[in-house]
Short mmCIF file of C-alpha atoms and ligand atoms in Angstrom, two decimals:
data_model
loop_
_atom_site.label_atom_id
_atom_site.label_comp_id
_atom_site.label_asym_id
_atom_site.label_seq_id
_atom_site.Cartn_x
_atom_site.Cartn_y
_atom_site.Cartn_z
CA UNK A 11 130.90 79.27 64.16
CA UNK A 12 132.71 79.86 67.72
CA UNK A 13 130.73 79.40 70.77
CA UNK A 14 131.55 82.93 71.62
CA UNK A 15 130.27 84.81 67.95
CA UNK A 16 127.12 83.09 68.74
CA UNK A 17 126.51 84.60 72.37
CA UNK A 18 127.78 87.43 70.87
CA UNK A 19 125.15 88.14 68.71
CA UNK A 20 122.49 86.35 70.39
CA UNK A 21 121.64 83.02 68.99
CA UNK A 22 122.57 80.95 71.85
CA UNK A 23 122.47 82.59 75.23
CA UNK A 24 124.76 80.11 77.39
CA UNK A 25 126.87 77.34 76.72
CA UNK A 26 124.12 74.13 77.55
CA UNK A 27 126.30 73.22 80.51
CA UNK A 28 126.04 77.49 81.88
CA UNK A 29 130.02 77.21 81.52
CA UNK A 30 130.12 80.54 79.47
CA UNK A 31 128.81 83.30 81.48
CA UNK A 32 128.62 86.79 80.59
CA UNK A 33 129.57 88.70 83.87
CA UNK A 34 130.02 92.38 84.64
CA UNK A 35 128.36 93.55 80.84
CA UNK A 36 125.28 95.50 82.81
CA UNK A 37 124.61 99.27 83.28
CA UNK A 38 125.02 101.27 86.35
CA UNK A 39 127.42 99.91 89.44
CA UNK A 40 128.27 96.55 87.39
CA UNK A 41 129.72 99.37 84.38
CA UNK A 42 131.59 100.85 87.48
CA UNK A 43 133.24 97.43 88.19
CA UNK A 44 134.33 97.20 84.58
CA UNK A 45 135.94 100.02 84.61
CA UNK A 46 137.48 99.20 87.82
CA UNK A 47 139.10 95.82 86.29
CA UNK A 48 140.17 97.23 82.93
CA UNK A 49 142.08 100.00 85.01
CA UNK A 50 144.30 96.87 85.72
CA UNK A 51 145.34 96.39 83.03
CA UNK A 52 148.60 97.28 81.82
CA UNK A 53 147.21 97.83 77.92
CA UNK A 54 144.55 100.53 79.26
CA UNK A 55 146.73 102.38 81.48
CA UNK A 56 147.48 105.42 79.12
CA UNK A 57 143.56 105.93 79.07
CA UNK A 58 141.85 108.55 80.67
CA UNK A 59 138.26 108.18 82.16
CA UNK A 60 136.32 108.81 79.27
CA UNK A 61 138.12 106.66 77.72
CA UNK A 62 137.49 103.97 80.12
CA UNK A 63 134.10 103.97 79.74
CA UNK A 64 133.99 104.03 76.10
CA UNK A 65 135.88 100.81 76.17
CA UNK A 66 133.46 99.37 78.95
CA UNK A 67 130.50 100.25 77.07
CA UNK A 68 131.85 97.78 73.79
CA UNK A 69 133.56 95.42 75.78
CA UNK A 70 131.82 92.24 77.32
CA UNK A 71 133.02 90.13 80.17
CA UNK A 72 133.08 86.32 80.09
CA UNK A 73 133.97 83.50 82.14
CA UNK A 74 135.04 80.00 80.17
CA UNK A 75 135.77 76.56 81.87
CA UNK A 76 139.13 75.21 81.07
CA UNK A 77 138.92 73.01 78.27
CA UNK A 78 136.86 75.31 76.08
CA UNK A 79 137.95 76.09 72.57
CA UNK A 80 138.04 79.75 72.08
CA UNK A 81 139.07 80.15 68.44
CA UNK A 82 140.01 77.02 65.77
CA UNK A 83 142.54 77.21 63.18
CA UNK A 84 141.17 77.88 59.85
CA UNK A 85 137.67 78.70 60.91
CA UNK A 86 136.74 82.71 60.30
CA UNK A 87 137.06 84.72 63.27
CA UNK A 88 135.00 88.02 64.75
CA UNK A 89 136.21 88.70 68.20
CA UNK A 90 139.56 90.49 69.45
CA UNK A 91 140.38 88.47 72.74
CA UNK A 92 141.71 90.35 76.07
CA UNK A 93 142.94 87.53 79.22
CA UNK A 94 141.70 89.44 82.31
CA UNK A 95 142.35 86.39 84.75
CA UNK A 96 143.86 82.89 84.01
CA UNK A 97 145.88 81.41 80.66
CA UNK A 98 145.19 79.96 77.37
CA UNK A 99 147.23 78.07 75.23
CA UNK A 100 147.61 78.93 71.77
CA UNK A 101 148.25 75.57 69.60
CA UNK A 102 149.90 76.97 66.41
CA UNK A 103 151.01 73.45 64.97
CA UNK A 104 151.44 69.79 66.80
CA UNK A 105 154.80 70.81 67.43
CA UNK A 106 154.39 74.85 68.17
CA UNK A 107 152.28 76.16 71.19
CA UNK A 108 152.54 78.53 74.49
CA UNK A 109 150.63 80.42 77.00
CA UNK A 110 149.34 83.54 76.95
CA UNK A 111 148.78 85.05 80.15
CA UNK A 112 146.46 87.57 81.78
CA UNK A 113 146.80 90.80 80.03
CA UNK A 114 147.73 89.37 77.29
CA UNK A 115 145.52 88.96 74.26
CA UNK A 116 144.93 87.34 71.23
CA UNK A 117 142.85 86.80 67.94
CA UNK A 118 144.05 90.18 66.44
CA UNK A 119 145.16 88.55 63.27
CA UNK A 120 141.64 87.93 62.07
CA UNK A 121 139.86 90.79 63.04
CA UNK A 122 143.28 92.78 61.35
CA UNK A 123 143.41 91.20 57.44
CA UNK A 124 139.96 89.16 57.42
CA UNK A 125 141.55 85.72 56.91
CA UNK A 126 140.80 82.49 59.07
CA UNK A 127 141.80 82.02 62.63
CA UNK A 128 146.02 81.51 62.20
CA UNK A 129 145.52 78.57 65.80
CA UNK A 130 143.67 77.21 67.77
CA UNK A 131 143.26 78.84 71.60
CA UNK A 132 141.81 76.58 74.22
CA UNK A 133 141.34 77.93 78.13
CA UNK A 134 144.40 76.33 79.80
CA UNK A 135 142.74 77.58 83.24
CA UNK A 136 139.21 78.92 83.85
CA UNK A 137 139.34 82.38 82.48
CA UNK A 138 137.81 85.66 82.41
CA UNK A 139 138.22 87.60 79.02
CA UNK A 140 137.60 90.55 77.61
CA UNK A 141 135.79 90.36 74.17
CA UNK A 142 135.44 93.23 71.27
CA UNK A 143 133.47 92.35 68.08
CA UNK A 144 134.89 92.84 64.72
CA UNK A 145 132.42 95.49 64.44
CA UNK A 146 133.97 97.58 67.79
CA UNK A 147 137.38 96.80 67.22
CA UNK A 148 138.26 99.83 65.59
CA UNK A 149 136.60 102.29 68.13
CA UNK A 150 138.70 100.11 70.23
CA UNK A 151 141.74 101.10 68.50
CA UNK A 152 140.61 104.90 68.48
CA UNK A 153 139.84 104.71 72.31
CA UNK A 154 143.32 103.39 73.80
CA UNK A 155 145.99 105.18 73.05
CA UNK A 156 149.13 103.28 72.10
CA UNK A 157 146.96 99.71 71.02
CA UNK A 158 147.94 99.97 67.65
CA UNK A 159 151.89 100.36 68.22
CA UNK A 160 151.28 97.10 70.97
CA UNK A 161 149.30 95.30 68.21
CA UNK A 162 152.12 95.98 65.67
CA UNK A 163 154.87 94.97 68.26
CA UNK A 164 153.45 91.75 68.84
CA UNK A 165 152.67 90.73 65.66
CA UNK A 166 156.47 91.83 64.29
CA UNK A 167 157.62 89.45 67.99
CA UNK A 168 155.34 86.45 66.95
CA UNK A 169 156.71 86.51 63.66
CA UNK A 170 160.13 86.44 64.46
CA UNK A 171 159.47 83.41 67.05
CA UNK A 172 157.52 81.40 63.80
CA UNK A 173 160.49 82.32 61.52
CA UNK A 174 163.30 81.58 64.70
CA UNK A 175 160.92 78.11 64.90
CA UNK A 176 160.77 77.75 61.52
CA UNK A 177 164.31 77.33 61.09
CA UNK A 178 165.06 75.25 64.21
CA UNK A 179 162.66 72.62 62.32
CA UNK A 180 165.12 72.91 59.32
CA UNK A 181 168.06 72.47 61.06
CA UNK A 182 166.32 69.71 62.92
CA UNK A 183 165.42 68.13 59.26
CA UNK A 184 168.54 68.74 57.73
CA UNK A 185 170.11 67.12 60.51
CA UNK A 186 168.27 63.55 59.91
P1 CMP B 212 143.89 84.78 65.05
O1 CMP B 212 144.59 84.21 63.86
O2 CMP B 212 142.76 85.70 64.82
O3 CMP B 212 143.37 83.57 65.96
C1 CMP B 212 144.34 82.73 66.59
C2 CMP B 212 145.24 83.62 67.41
O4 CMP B 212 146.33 82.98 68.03
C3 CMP B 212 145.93 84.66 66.49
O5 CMP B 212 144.95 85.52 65.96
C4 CMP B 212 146.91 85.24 67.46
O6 CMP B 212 146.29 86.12 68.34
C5 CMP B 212 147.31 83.99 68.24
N1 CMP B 212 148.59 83.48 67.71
C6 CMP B 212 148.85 83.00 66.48
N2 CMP B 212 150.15 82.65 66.37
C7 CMP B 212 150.71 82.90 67.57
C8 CMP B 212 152.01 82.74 68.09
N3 CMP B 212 153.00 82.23 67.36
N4 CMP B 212 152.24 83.14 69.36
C9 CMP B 212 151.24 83.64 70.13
N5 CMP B 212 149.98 83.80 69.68
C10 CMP B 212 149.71 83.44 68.42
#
């Protein structure tokens, strides 16, 4: 199971080491700051206050060490990933990877049609991330306007860079 499912729901608290740290999940002022971050970011800037806070209130902060694995290819998945700060890379086959960068997100495909975790996504950078259970992800969608055309418009973009990959590997075989 990932490390982060199982701080997630509570049956580990920290990484042994005390390299994954919830941060900025508490009531009152810490709430505030939440808001205050996910105002900066480009995905939650059609949402209103109310909104905000919604989103705050299902979201939780964490900070990972570079290094850690955040979701591995062909295990099941549970979390919808948001980069607040730093860059993971997304290994996709030997031969296929990239960065994602702050505002960026990832592990959509999962949460979306329930089958196992499409790559592997390791912290490229300490980073700070923004995590929404399977459970929350659809008051997600219902709280920020516009997600659902972004989700659709990056999937459609990722799988037009697999299929433009795909084929440069053909040519590249054919040409042996
Ligand atoms: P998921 O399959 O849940 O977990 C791995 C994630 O990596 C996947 O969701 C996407 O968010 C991301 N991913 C998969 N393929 C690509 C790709 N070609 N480019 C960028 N991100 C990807």
């Amino acid at each position: 199971m990932e490390l982060i499912t199982r701080m997630m729901d509570g049956s580990i608290s920290y990484d042994p080491e005390g390299r994954l740290k919830p941060v900025l999940s508490g009531p009152g002022a810490r709430q505030e700051d939440k808001i205050e971050r996910l105002k900066e970011l480009p995905i939650f800037e059609g949402c209103n206050q109310r909104q905000l806070r919604s989103v705050a209130k299902i979201a939780r902060v964490f900070d990972v060490a570079a290094g850690t694995v955040l979701a591995r290819a062909g295990e099941p998945g549970n979390e919808f990933f948001l980069i607040i700060d730093g860059s993971v890379r997304v290994e996709v086959s030997s031969e296929a990877h990239g960065l994602l960068h702050p505002g960026e997100f990832f592990g959509e495909m999962s949460i979306l049609d329930g089958g196992p975790r499409s790559a592997t996504v390791i912290a490229d950078s300490p980073v700070r991330l923004l995590v929404i259970s399977r459970r929350q992800f659809s008051m997600l969608l219902e709280d920020v306007p516009g997600l659902t055309q972004t989700l659709l418009a990056t999937l459609s973009r990722r799988v037009r860079e697999a299929e433009a990959r795909a084929e440069r590997l053909g040519t590249a075989l054919t040409g042996l």
